[in-house]
Tab-separated table of C-alpha atoms in Angstrom:
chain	number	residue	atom	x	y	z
A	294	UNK	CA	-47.054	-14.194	-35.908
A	295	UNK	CA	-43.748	-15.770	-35.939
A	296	UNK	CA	-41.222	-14.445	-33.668
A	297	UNK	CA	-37.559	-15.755	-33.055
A	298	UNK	CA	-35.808	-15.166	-29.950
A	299	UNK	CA	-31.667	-15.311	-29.912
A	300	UNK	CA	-29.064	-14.404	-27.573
A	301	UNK	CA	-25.681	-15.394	-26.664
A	302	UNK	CA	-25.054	-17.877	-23.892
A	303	UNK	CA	-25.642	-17.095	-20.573
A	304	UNK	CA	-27.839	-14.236	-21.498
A	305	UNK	CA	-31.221	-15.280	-19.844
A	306	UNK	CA	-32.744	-16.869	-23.076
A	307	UNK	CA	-34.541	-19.897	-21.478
A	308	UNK	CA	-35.883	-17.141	-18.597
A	309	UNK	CA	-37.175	-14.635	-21.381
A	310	UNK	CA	-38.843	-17.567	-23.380
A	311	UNK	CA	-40.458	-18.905	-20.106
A	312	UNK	CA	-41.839	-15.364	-19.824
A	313	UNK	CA	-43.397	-15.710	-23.343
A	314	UNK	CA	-44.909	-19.041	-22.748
A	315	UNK	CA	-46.186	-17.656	-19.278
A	316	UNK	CA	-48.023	-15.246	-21.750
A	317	UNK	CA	-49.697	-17.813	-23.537
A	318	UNK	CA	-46.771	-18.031	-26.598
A	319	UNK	CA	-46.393	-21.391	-27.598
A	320	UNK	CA	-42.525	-22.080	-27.444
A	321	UNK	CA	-39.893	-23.507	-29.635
A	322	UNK	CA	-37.023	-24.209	-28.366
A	323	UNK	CA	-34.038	-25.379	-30.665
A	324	UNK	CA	-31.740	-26.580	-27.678
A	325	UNK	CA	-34.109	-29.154	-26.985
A	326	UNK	CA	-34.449	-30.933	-30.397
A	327	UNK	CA	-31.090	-31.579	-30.136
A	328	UNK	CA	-30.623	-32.493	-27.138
A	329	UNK	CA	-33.265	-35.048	-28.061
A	330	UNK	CA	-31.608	-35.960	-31.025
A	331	UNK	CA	-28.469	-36.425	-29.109
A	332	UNK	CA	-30.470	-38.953	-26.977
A	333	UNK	CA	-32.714	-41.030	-29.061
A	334	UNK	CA	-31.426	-40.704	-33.062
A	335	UNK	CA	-29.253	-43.451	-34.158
A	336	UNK	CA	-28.162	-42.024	-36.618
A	337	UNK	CA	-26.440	-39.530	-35.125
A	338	UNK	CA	-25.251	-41.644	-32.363
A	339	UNK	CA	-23.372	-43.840	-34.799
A	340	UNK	CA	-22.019	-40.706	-37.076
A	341	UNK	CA	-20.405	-39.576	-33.525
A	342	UNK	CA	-18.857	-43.100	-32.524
A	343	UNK	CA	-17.503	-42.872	-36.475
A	344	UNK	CA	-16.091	-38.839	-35.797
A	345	UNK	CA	-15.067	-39.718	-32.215
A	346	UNK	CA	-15.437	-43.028	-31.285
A	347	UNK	CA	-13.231	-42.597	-27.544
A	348	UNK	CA	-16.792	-40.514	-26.667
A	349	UNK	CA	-18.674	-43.224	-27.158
A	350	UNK	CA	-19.800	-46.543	-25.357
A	351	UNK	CA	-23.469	-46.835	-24.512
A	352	UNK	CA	-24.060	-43.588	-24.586
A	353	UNK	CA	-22.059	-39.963	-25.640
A	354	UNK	CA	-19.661	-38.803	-23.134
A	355	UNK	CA	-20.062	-34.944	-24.066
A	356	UNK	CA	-16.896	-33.820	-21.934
A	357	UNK	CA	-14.696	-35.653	-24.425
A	358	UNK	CA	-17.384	-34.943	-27.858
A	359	UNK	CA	-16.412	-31.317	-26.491
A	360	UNK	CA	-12.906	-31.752	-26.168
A	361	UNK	CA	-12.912	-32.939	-29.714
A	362	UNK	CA	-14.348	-30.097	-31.223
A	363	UNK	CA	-12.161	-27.922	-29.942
A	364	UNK	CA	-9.225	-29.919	-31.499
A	365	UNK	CA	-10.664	-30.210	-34.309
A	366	UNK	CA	-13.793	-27.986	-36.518
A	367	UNK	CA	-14.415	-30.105	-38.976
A	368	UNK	CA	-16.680	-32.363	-36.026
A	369	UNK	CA	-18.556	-29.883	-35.508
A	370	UNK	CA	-19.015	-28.973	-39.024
A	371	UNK	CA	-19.841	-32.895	-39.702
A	372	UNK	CA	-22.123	-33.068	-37.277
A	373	UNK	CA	-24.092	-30.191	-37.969
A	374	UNK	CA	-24.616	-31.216	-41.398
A	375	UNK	CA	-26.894	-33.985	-39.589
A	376	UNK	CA	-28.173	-32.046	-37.160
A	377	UNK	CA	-29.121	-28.784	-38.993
A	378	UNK	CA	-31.997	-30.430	-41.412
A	379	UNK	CA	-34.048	-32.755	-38.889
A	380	UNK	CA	-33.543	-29.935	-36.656
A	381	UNK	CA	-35.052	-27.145	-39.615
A	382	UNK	CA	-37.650	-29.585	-40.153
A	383	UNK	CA	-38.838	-29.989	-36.504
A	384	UNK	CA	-39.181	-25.886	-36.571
A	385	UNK	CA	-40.888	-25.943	-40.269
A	386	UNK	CA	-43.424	-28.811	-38.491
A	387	UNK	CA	-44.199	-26.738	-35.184
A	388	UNK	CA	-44.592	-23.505	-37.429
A	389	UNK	CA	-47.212	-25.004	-39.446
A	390	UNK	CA	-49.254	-25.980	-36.879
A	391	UNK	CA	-51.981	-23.748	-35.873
A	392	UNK	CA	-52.327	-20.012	-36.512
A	393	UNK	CA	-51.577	-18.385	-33.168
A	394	UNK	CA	-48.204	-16.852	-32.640
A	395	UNK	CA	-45.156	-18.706	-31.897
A	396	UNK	CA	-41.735	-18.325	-30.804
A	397	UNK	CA	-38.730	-20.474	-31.986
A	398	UNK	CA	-35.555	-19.752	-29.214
A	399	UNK	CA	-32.630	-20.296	-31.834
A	400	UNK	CA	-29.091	-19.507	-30.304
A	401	UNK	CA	-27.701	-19.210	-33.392
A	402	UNK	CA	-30.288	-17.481	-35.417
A	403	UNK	CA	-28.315	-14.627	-36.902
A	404	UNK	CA	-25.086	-17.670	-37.072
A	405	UNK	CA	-27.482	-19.754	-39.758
A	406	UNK	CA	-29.324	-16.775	-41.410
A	407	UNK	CA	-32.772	-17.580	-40.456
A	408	UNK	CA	-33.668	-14.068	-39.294
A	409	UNK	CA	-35.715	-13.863	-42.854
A	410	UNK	CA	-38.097	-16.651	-41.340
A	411	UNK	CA	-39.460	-14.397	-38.736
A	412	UNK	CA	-41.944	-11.646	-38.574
A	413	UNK	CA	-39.628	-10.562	-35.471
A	414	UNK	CA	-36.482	-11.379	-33.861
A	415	UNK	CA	-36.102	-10.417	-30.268
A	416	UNK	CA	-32.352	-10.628	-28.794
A	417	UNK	CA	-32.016	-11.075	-24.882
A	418	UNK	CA	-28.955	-9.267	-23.898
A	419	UNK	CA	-26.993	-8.454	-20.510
A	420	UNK	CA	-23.688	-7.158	-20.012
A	421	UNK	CA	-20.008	-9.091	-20.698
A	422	UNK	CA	-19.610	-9.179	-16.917
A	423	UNK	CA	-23.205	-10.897	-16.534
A	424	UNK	CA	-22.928	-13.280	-19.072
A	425	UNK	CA	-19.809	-14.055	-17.828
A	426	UNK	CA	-20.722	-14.951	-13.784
A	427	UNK	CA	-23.935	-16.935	-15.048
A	428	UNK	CA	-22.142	-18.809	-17.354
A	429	UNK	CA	-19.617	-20.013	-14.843
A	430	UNK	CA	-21.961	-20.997	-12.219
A	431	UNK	CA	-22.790	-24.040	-14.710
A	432	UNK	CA	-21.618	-27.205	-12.959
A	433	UNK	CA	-20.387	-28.534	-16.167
A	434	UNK	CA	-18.945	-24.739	-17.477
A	435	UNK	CA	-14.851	-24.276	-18.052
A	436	UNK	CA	-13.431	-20.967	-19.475
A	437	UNK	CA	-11.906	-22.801	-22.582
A	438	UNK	CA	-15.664	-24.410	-23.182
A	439	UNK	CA	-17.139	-20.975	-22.759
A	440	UNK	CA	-14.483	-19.055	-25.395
A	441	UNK	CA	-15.309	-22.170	-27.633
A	442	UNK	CA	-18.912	-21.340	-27.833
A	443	UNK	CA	-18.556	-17.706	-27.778
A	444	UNK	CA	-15.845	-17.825	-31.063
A	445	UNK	CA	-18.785	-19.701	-32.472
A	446	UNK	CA	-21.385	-17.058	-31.877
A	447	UNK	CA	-22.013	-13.793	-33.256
A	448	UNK	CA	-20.922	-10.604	-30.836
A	449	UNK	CA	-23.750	-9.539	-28.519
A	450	UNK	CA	-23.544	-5.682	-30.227
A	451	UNK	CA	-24.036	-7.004	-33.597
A	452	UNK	CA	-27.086	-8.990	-32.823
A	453	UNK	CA	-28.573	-6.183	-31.088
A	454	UNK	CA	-27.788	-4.197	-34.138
A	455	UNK	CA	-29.584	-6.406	-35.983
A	456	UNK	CA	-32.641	-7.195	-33.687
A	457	UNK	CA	-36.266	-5.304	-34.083
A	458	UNK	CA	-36.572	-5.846	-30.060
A	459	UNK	CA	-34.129	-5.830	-27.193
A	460	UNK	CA	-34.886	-7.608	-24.068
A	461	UNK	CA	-32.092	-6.389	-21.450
A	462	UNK	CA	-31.497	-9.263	-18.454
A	463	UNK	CA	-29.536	-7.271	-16.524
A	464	UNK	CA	-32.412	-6.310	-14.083
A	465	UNK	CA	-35.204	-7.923	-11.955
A	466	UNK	CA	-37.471	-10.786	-13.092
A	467	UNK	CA	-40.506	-8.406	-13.062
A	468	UNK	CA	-38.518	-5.626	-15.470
A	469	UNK	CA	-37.419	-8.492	-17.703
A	470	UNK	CA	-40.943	-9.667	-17.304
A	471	UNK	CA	-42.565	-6.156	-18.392
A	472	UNK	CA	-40.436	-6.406	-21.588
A	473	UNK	CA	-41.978	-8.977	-22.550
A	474	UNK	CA	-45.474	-7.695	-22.455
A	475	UNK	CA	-44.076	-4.374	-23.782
A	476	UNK	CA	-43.196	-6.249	-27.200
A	477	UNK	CA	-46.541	-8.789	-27.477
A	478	UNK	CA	-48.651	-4.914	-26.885
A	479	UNK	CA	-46.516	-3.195	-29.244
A	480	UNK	CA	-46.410	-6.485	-31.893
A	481	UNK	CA	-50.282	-6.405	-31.431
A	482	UNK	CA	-50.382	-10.312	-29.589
A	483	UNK	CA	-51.758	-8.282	-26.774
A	484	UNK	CA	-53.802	-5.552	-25.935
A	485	UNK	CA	-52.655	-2.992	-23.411
């Protein structure tokens, strides 16, 4: 069973998919390869110094890699040309493996069409105002960062439309937490 877990930003994504791992789901977790990447590929280190070389010395100053992007699309678009494959490959790898269910957390799932690679996708969701307070409470969050990344994503209705589960965030750990064993029941990961 293949599932694949989305949500905008700020949504409660990396709660929910804690929940699923809590339930014995082994976890995926997109954010994290590139983060990785970001840290310890070479390759991508040096196509950034080449894109934006003022956001680099001995390492990637992200505030100004940031700044760029939003100056200019066509860094983003470069980079993700890099990043996209070794990132679809790490997935394809951790899919592979093993024949108990799984969970990739993909922010942009429905962005980069990969809802077809799922048996389910499950959208976390809260309300505008939500998203919008949790966000901000990120040391490193600004209004023009967040409108940057939320231009990028698709609207939280349409995902929902588009979901076969919704997991709403906009109530107590142990509801959210309930939702989650609701779907693994009704999926048939679980028994009742």
């Amino acid at each position: 069973m293949k599932l694949g877990l989305t949500g905008s930003i700020g949504m409660g994504k990396s709660t929910v998919s804690q929940m699923f791992a809590d339930e014995g789901i082994e976890i995926w977790d997109a954010d994290r390869v590139v983060k990785k990447l970001y840290a310890n590929d070479q390759g991508l280190f040096d196509l950034v110094k080449e894109l934006v070389p003022e956001a680099v010395t001995d390492h990637i100053d992200f505030d100004i890699l940031r700044a760029a992007i939003r100056e200019d699309d066509t860094v983003i678009t470069m980079l993700e040309s890099y990043i996209h494959p070794k990132v679809r490959e790490d997935r394809n790898k951790f899919l592979e493996q093993g024949d108990q269910a799984k969970l990739c957390d993909i922010p942009l799932l429905f962005e980069n069409d990969m809802a077809e690679a799922f048996d389910h996708v499950i959208v976390v969701s809260a309300p505008f105002e939500v998203q919008l307070e949790r966000v901000m409470e990120r040391a490193t969050m600004t209004r023009p960062v967040f409108n940057m990344i939320l231009a990028r994503q698709m609207p939280d209705a349409k995902k929902r439309e588009r979901a076969d589960f919704v997991i709403d965030t906009n109530t107590s750990f142990e509801k959210t937490r309930a939702q989650v064993k609701s779907i693994l029941i009704e999926i048939g990961v679980q028994n009742a």
